[in-house]
Coordinates of C-alpha atoms in Angstrom, one line a residue:
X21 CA 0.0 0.0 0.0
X22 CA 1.2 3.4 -0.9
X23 CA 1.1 5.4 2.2
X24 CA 1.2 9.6 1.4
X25 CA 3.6 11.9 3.1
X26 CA 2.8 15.4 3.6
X27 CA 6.6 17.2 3.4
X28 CA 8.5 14.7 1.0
X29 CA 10.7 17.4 -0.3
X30 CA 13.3 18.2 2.1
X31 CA 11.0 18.1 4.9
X32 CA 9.6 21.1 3.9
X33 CA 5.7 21.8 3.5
X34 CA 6.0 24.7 1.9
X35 CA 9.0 23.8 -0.6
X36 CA 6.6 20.7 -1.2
X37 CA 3.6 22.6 -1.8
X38 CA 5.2 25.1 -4.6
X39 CA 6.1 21.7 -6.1
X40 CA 2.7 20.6 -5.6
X41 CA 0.8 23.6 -7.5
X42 CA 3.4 23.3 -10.7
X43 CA 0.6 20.8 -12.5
X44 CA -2.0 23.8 -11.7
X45 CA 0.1 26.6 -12.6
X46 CA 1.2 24.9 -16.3
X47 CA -2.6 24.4 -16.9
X48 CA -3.8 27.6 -16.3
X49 CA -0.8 28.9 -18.2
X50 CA -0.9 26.5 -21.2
X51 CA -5.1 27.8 -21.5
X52 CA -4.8 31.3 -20.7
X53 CA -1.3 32.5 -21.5
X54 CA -0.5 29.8 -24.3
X55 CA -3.7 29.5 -25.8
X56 CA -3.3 26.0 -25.7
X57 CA -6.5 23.7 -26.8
X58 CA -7.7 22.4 -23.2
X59 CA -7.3 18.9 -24.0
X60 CA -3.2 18.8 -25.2
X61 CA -2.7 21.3 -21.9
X62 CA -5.0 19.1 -19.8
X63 CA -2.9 15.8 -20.9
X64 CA 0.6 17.9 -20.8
X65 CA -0.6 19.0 -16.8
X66 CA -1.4 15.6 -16.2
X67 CA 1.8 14.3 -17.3
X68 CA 3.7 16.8 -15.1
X69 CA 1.6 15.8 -12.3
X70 CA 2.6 11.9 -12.2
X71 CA 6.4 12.8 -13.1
X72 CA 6.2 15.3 -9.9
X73 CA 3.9 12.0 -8.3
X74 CA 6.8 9.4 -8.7
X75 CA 9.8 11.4 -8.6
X76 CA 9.1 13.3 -5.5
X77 CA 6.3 11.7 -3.5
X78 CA 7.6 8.4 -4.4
X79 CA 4.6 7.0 -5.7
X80 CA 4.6 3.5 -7.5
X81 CA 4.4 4.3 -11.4
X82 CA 1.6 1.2 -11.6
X83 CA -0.2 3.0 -9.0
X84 CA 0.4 6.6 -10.2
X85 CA -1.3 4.8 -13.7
X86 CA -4.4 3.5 -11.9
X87 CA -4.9 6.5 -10.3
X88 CA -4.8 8.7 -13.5
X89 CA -7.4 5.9 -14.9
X90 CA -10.1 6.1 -12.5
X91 CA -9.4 9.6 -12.6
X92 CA -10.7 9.5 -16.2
X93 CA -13.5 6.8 -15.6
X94 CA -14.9 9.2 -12.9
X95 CA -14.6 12.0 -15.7
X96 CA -16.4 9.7 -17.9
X97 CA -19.2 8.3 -15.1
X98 CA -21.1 10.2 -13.9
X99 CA -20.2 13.7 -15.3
X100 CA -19.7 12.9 -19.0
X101 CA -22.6 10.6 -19.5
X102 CA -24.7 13.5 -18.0
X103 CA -23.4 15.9 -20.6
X104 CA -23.6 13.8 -23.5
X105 CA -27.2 12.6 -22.4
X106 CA -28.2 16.7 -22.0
X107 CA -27.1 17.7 -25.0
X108 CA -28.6 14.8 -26.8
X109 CA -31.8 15.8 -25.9
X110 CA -31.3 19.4 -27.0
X111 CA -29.8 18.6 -30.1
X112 CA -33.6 16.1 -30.6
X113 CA -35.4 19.4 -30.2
X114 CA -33.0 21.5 -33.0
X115 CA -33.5 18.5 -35.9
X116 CA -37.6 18.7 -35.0
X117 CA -37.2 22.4 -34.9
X118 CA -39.0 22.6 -31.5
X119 CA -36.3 24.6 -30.1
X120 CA -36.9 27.5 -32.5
X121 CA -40.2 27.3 -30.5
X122 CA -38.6 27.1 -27.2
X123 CA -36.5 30.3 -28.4
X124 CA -38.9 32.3 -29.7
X125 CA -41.4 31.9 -26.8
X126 CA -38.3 32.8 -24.8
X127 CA -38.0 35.8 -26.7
X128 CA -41.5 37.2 -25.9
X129 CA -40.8 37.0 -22.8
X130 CA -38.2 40.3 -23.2
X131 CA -36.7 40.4 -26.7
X132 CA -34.0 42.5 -24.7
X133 CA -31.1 40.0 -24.9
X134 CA -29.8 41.5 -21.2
X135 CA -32.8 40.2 -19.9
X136 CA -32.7 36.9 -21.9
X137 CA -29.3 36.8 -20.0
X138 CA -30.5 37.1 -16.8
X139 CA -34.1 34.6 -17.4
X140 CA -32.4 31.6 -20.1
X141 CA -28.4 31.5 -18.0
X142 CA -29.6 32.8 -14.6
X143 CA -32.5 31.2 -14.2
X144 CA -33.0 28.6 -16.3
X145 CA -29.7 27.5 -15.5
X146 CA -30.0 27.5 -11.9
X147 CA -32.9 24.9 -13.1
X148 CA -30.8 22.5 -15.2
X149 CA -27.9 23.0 -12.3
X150 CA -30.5 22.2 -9.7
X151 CA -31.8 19.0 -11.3
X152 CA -28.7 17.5 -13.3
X153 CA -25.2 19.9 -12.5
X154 CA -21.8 18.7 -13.4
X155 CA -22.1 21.4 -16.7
X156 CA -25.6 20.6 -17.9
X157 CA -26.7 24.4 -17.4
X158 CA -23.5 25.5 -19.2
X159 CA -24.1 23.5 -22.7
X160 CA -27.5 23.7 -22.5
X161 CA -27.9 27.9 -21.8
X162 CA -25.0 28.8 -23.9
X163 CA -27.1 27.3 -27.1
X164 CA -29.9 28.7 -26.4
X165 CA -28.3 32.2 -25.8
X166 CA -26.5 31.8 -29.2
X167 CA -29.8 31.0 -30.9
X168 CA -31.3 34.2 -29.1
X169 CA -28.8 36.0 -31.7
X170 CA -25.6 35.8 -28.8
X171 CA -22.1 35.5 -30.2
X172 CA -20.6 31.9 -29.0
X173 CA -17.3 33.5 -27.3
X174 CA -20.4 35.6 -25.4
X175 CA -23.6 33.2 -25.2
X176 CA -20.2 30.7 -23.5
X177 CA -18.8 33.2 -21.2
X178 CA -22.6 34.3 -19.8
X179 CA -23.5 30.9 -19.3
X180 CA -20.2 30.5 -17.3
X181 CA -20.2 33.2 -15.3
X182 CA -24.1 32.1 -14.5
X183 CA -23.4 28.9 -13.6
X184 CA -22.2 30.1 -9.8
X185 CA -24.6 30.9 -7.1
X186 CA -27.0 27.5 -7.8
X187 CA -24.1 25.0 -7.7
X188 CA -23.6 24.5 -3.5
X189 CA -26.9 23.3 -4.2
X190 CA -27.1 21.7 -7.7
X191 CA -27.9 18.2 -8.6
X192 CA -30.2 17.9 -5.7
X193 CA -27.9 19.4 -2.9
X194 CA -25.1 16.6 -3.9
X195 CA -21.7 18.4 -3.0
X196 CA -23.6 19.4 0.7
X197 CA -24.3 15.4 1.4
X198 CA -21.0 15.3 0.2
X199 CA -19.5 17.6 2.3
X200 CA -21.6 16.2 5.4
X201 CA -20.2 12.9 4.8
X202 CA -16.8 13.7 5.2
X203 CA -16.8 17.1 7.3
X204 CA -19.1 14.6 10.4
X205 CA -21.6 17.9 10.2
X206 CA -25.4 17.3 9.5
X207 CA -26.7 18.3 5.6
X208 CA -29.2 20.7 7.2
X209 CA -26.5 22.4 9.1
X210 CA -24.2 23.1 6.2
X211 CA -27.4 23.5 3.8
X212 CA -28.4 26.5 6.6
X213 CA -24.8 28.3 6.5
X214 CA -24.3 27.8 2.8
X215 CA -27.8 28.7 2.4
X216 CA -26.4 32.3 4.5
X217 CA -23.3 32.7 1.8
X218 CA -24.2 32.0 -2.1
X219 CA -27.8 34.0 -1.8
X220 CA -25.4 37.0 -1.4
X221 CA -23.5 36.3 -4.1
X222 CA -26.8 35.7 -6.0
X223 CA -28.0 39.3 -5.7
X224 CA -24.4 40.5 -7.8
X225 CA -24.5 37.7 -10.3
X226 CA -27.5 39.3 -12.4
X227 CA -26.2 42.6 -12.5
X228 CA -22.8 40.9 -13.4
X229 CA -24.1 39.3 -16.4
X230 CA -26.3 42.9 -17.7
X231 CA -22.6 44.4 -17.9
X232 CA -21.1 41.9 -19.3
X233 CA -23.5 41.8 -22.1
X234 CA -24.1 45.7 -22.5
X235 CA -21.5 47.1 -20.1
X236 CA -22.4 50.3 -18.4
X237 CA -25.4 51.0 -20.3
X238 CA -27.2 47.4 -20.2
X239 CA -26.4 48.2 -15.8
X240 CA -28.2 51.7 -16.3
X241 CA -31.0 50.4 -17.8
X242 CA -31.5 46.8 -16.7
X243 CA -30.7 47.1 -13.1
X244 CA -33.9 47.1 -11.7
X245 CA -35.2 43.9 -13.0
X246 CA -31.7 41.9 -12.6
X247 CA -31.4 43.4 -9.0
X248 CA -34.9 41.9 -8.5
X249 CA -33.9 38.8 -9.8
X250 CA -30.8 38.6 -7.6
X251 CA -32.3 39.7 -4.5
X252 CA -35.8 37.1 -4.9
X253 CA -33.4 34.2 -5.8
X254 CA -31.0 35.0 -2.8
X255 CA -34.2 35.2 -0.7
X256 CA -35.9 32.4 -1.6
X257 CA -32.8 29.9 -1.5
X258 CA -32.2 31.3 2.0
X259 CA -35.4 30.6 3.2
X260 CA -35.8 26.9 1.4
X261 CA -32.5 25.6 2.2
X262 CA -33.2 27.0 6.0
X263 CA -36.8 26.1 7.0
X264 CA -37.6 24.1 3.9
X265 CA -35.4 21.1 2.1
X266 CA -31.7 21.8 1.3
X267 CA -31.9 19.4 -2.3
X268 CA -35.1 21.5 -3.2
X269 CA -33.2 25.8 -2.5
X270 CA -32.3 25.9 -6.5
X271 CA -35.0 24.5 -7.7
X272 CA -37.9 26.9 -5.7
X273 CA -35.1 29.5 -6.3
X274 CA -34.8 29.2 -10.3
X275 CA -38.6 29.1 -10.7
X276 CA -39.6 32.0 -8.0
X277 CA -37.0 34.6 -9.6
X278 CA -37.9 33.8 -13.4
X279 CA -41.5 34.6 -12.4
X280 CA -40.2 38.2 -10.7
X281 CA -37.9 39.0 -13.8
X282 CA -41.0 38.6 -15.4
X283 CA -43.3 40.3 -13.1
X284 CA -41.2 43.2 -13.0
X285 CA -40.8 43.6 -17.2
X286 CA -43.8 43.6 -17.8
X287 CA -44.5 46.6 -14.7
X288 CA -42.1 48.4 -15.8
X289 CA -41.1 47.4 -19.4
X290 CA -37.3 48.3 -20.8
X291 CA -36.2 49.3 -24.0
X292 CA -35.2 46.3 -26.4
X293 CA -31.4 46.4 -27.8
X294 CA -29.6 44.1 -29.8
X295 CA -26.2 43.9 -28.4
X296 CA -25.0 41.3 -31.2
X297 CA -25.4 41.9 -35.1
X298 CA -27.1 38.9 -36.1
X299 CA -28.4 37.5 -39.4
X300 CA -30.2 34.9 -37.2
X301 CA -34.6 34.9 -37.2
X302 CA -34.4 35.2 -33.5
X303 CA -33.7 38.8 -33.3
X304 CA -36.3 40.0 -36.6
X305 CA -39.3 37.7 -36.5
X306 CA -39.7 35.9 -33.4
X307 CA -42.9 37.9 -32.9
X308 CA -44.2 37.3 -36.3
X309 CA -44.2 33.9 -36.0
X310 CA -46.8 32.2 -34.7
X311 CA -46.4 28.9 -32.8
X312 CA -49.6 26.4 -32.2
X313 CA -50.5 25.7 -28.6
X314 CA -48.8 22.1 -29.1
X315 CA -45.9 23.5 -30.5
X316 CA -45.2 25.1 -28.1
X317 CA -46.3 22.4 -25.8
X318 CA -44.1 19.6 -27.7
X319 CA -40.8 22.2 -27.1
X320 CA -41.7 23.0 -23.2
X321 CA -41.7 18.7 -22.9
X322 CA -38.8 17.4 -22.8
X323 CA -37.4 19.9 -19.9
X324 CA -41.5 19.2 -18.2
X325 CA -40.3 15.7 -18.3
X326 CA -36.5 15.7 -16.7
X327 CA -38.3 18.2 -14.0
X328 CA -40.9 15.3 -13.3
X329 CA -38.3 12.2 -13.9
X330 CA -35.8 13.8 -12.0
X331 CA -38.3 14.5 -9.0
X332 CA -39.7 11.4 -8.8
X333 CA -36.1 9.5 -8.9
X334 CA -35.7 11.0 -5.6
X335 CA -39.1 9.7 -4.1
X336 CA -37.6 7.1 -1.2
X337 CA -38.8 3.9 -2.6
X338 CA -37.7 4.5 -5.7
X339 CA -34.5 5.9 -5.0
X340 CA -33.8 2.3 -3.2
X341 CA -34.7 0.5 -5.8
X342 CA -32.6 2.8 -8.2
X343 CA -29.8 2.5 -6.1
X344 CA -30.1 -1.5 -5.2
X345 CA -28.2 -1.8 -8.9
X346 CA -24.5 -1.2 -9.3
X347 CA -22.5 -0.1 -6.2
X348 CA -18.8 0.8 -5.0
X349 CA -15.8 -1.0 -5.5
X350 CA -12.3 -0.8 -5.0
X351 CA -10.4 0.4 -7.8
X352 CA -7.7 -2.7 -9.1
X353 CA -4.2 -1.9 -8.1
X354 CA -4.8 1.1 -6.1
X355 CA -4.2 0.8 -2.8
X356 CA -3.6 4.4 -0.8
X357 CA -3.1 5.2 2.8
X358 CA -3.0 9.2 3.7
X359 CA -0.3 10.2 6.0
X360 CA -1.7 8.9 9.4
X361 CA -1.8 5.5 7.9
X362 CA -6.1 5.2 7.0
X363 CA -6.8 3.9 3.8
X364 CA -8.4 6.9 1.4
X365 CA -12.0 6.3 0.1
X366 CA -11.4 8.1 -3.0
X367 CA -9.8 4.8 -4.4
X368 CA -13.9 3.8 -4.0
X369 CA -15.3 3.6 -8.1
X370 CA -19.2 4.6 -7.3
X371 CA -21.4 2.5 -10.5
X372 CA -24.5 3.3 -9.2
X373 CA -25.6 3.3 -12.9
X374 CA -29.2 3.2 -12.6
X375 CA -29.8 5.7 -10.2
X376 CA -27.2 8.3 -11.5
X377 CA -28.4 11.7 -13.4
X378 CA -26.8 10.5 -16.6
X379 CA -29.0 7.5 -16.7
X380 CA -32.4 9.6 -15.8
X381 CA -31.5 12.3 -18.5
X382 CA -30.8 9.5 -20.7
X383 CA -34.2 8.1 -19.6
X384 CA -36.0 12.0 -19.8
X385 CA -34.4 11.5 -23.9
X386 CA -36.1 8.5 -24.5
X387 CA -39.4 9.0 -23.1
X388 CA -39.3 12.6 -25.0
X389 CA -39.2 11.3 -28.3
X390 CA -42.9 10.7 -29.0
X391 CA -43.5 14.2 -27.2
X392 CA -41.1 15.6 -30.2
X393 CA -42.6 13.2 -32.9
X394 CA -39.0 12.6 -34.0
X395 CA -38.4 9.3 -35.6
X396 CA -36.1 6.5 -33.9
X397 CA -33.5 6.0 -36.3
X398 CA -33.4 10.3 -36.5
X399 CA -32.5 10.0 -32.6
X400 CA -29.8 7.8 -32.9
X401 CA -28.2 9.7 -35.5
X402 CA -28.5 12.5 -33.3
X403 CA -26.7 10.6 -30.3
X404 CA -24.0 10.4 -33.0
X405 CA -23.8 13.9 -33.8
X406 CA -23.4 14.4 -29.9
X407 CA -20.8 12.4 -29.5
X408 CA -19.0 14.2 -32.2
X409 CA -19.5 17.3 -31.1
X410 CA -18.1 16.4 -27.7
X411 CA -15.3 14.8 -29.1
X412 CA -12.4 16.8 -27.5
X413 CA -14.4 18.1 -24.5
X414 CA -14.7 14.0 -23.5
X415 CA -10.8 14.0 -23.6
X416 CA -10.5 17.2 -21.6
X417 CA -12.7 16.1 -18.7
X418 CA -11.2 12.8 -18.9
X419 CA -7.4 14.6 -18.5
X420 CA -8.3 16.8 -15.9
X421 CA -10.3 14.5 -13.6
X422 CA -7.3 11.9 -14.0
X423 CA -4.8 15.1 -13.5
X424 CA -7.0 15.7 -10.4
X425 CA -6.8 12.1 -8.9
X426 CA -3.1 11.7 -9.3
X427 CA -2.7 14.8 -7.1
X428 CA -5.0 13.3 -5.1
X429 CA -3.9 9.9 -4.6
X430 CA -0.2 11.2 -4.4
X431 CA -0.9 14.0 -1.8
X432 CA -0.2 16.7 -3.8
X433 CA -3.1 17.7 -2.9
X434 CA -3.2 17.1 0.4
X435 CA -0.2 19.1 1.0
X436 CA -1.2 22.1 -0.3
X437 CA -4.8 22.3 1.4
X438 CA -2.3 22.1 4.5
X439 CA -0.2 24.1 3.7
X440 CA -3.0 26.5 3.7
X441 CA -4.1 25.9 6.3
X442 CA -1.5 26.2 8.7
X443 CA -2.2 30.3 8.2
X444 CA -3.7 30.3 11.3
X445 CA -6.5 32.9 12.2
X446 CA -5.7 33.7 8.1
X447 CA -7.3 30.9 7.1
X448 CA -10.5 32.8 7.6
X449 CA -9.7 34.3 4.2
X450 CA -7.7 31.2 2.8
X451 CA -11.0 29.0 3.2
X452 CA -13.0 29.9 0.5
X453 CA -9.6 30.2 -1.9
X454 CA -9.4 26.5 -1.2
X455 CA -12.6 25.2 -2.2
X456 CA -12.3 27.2 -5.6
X457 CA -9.0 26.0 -6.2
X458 CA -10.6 22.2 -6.3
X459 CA -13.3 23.5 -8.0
X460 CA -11.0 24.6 -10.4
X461 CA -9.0 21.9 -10.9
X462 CA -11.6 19.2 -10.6
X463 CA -14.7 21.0 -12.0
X464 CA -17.3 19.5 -8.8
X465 CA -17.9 21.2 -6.0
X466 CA -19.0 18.1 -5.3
X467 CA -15.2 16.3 -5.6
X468 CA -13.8 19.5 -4.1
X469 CA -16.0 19.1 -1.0
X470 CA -14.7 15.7 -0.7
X471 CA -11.4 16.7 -0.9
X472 CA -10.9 19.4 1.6
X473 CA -14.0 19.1 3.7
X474 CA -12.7 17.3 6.4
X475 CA -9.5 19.4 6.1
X476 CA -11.5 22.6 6.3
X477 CA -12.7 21.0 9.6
X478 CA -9.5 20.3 10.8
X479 CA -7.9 23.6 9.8
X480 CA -10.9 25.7 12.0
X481 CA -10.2 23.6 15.1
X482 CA -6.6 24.7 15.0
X483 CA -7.3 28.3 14.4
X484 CA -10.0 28.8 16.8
X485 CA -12.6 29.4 13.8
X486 CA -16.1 27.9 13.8
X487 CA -16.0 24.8 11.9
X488 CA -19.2 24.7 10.6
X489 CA -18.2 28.4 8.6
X490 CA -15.0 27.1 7.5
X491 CA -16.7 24.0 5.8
X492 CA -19.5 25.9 4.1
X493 CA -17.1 28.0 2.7
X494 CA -15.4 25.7 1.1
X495 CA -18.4 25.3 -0.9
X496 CA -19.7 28.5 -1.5
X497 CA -16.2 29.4 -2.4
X498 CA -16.0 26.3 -5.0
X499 CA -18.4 27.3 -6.9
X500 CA -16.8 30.3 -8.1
X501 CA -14.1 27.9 -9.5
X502 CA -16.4 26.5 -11.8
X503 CA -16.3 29.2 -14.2
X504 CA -12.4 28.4 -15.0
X505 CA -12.3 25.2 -14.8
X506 CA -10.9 23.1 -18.0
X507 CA -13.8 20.7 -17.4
X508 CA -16.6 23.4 -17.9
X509 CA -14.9 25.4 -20.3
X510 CA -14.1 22.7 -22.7
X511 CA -18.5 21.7 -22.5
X512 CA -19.1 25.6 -23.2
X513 CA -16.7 25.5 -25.9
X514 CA -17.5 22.1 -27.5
X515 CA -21.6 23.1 -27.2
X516 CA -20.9 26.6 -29.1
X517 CA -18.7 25.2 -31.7
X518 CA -15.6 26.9 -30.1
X519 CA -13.6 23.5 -29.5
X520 CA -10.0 24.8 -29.6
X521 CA -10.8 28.2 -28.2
X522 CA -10.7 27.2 -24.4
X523 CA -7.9 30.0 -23.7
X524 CA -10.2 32.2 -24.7
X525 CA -12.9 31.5 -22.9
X526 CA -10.9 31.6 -19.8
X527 CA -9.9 34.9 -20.4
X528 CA -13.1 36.2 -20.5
X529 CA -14.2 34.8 -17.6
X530 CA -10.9 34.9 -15.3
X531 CA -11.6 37.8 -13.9
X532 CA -15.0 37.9 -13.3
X533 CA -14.2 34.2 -11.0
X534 CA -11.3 36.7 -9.4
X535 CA -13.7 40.0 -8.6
X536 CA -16.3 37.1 -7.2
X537 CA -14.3 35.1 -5.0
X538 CA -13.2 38.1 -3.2
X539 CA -16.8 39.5 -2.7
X540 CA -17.0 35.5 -1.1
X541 CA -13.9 35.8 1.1
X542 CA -15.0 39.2 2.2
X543 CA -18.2 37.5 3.5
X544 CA -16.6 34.5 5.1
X545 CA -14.5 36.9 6.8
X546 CA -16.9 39.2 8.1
X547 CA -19.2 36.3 9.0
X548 CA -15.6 35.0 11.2
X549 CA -16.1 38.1 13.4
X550 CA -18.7 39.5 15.8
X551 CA -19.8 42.1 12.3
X552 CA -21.9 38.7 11.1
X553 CA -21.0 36.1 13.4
X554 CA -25.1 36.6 13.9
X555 CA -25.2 34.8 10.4
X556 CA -23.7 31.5 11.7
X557 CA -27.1 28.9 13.1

């Protein structure tokens, strides 16, 4: 059994945690400085990872291999094979034309495309994020912003930058479970004080995605509606994750602040502008076009039907049935001990095939094809397409889940998060920078809370800081790593045709992850001292 060591060079944390960050540094440089496409810097980073694993943390090169490998088959199951099945379906409801339905009844709704913005990335999104996650929202949101008449380097880099409050709470609350599993805190407590974080972050989001489509003008003139959408999706994620049901806070959320953005336009309409030249229908005759009542109907379904399948996956008998097939198992060949000598879980493989979101959006494909009167044989050559389409984005994830898992099975990782947090009373700001830098470089909040959480823990005991806070932030700070994280911007880019132009994207949206993670340290911060200790249940 490999057994991890925290210092291995020189017996130096800190000279053994620079060492550690070099795979995460040569990514980030390779996509944003190099322009790099994200799947040669994603394999190139991973290679530097297991040279750095072997060569100074002494691990096994057969181990460092299995490691890299399950890395990839956990990029593959469960997150890939939700993708794939998500974009599936939406590429069904292009060849039957039902999604120029969906778009245009979009587009009645506010033909302003800062609005469509805010209603189709914010909220919508926060939707697809609540029921499926793991870059659903992102694929999904960015198309429909592009047939809306959006650029792809923009309709990407919205959908991005949306994808941030909802995801401590996506895919039915899975990275809080998560992080109540290994953090020994109850899923209502965390749900409560992450529920007290991201809704404050919600309120800037809205406004953040009206400048980024219109700058200073689209702020001037669409505040009043995104600020409404902010504030009532803050509010009402607060108050469900608190009194209510932490997996259900995005879901009441996404639904309650479409219906005030909507509320509020039509109170207090705002002048339409075009903000992209486009040759596109969407932007001339969306109103001229009439839709029938089952049109419309037929493009509204297949998202009708993931709500409902989704929803009753999680009712109890049928979630034990669900997950009575597959299970966990040891991966072959990898056998890890952290420093103290305890065998790590993460060598676990989860197949819970059946029961994962994949399978149901798979499912929510199948059972939609009669809804969109779209021929069998038409469906399958539409699962082709897909997979073409997410050719290079199915290498990327695969790369940087198996970059992530060598770091993790190493201790890279480990040493680093300690490193971290041996700042002391300092870790109040570090804490949130360390769940975005998993996020980051494993694209989960959901694998990020299961690789610090604990830590987090351990790290507020020593520094006199309430554990409980330092956890939750480790989610709430995640999730502003998912934004620049190669695993999210290669879907974005492989959904808007930009395969290639990763760098790019992570350009655009670098800065914006930056300016928000602050605004979230800021808050853990404050909420560390008596100014909103009040905040902590």
């Amino acid at each position: 059994m490999y057994r991890q060591e925290l210092a291995p060079v020189a017996g130096s944390l800190l000279v053994s945690a620079l060492l550690a960050a070099i795979p995460l540094v040569a990514l980030f440089l390779l996509l944003g400085v190099l322009r790099m496409r994200a799947w040669i810097a994603s394999l190139i980073s991973l290679a530097i990872a297991a040279v750095i694993a072997i060569a100074a943390w002494g691990m096994p090169v057969g181990q460092t291999a299995d490691a890299a490998l399950l890395g990839a088959a956990f990029g593959f199951f469960p997150i890939l094979w939700i993708v794939i099945n998500a974009i599936w379906l939406y590429n069904m409801t292009v060849s039957t034309g039902h999604f120029d339905v969906l778009r245009r009844s979009f587009s009645r709704i506010s033909g302003d495309q800062r609005m469509q913005a805010v209603i189709i990335a914010f909220c919508f999104g926060a939707l697809m994020e609540a029921l499926a996650g793991f870059g659903t929202p992102v694929a999904i949101t960015s198309v429909m912003l592009i047939a809306l008449g959006f650029k792809p380097i923009k309709a990407a880099s919205v959908a991005l930058v949306a994808n941030t409050a909802p995801v401590a709470f996506g895919a039915l609350a899975v990275p809080i479970t998560t992080l109540s599993q290994v953090s020994g805190l109850t899923v209502q407590q965390l749900g409560s004080m992450v529920g007290r974080q991201t809704p404050l972050l919600s309120v800037v989001v809205p406004l953040v995605l009206v400048f980024m489509v219109d700058g200073r003008r689209g702020v001037r003139q669409g505040w009043l509606p995104a600020l409404a959408c902010g504030l009532v999706f803050g509010l009402t994620q607060w108050l469900t994750s608190n009194f209510v049901s932490v997996p259900l806070a995005d879901i009441v959320a996404s639904l309650v602040s479409a219906l005030a953005v909507v509320l509020v336009l039509r109170l207090r309409p705002i002048e339409r502008i075009d903000t992209e030249p486009t040759t596109t229908e969407s932007t001339g005759t969306a109103e001229s076009t009439v839709d029938g009542k089952m049109d419309v109907f037929r493009a509204y379904a297949p998202y009708l039907v993931i709500i409902v399948v989704f929803c009753v996956a999680q009712l109890p008998p049928i979630l034990k049935v669900l997950n009575a097939a597959g299970g966990s198992f040891g991966w072959p060949g990898l056998e890890v001990a952290n420093s103290a000598g305890k065998p790590l879980s993460l060598v676990q493989f989860k197949f819970n095939w059946l029961s994962a979101a994949g399978t149901l959006m798979l499912l929510s494909g199948i059972l939609s094809i009669p809804l969109l009167a779209i021929k069998i044989g038409e469906s399958v050559r539409a699962y082709g397409r897909t997979l073409r389409q997410l050719a290079t984005a199915i290498v990327t994830v695969m790369a940087v889940l198996g970059l992530a898992y060598v770091m993790n099975a190493s201790g890279q990782t480990t040493t680093l998060g300690t490193q971290m947090a041996s700042a002391g009373a300092a870790f109040a700001v570090l804490s949130p920078v360390l769940g975005w830098l998993g996020v980051a470089v494993t694209g989960s909040d959901t694998s990020s809370n299961s690789l610090f959480g604990a830590l987090q823990v351990a790290a507020a005991h020593k520094a006199g800081l309430n554990p409980l806070l330092m956890a939750a932030a480790n989610s709430s700070g995640g999730v502003l790593g998912k934004m620049i994280s190669p695993q999210n911007l290669a879907i974005a880019a492989a959904a808007v045709g930009l395969a290639g132009k990763e760098g790019d994207l992570f350009r655009k949206v670098f800065g914006w992850s930056l300016l928000l993670l602050a605004i979230m340290c800021l808050i853990v911060v404050l909420q560390s001292t008596p100014v909103l200790s009040w905040m902590i249940p």
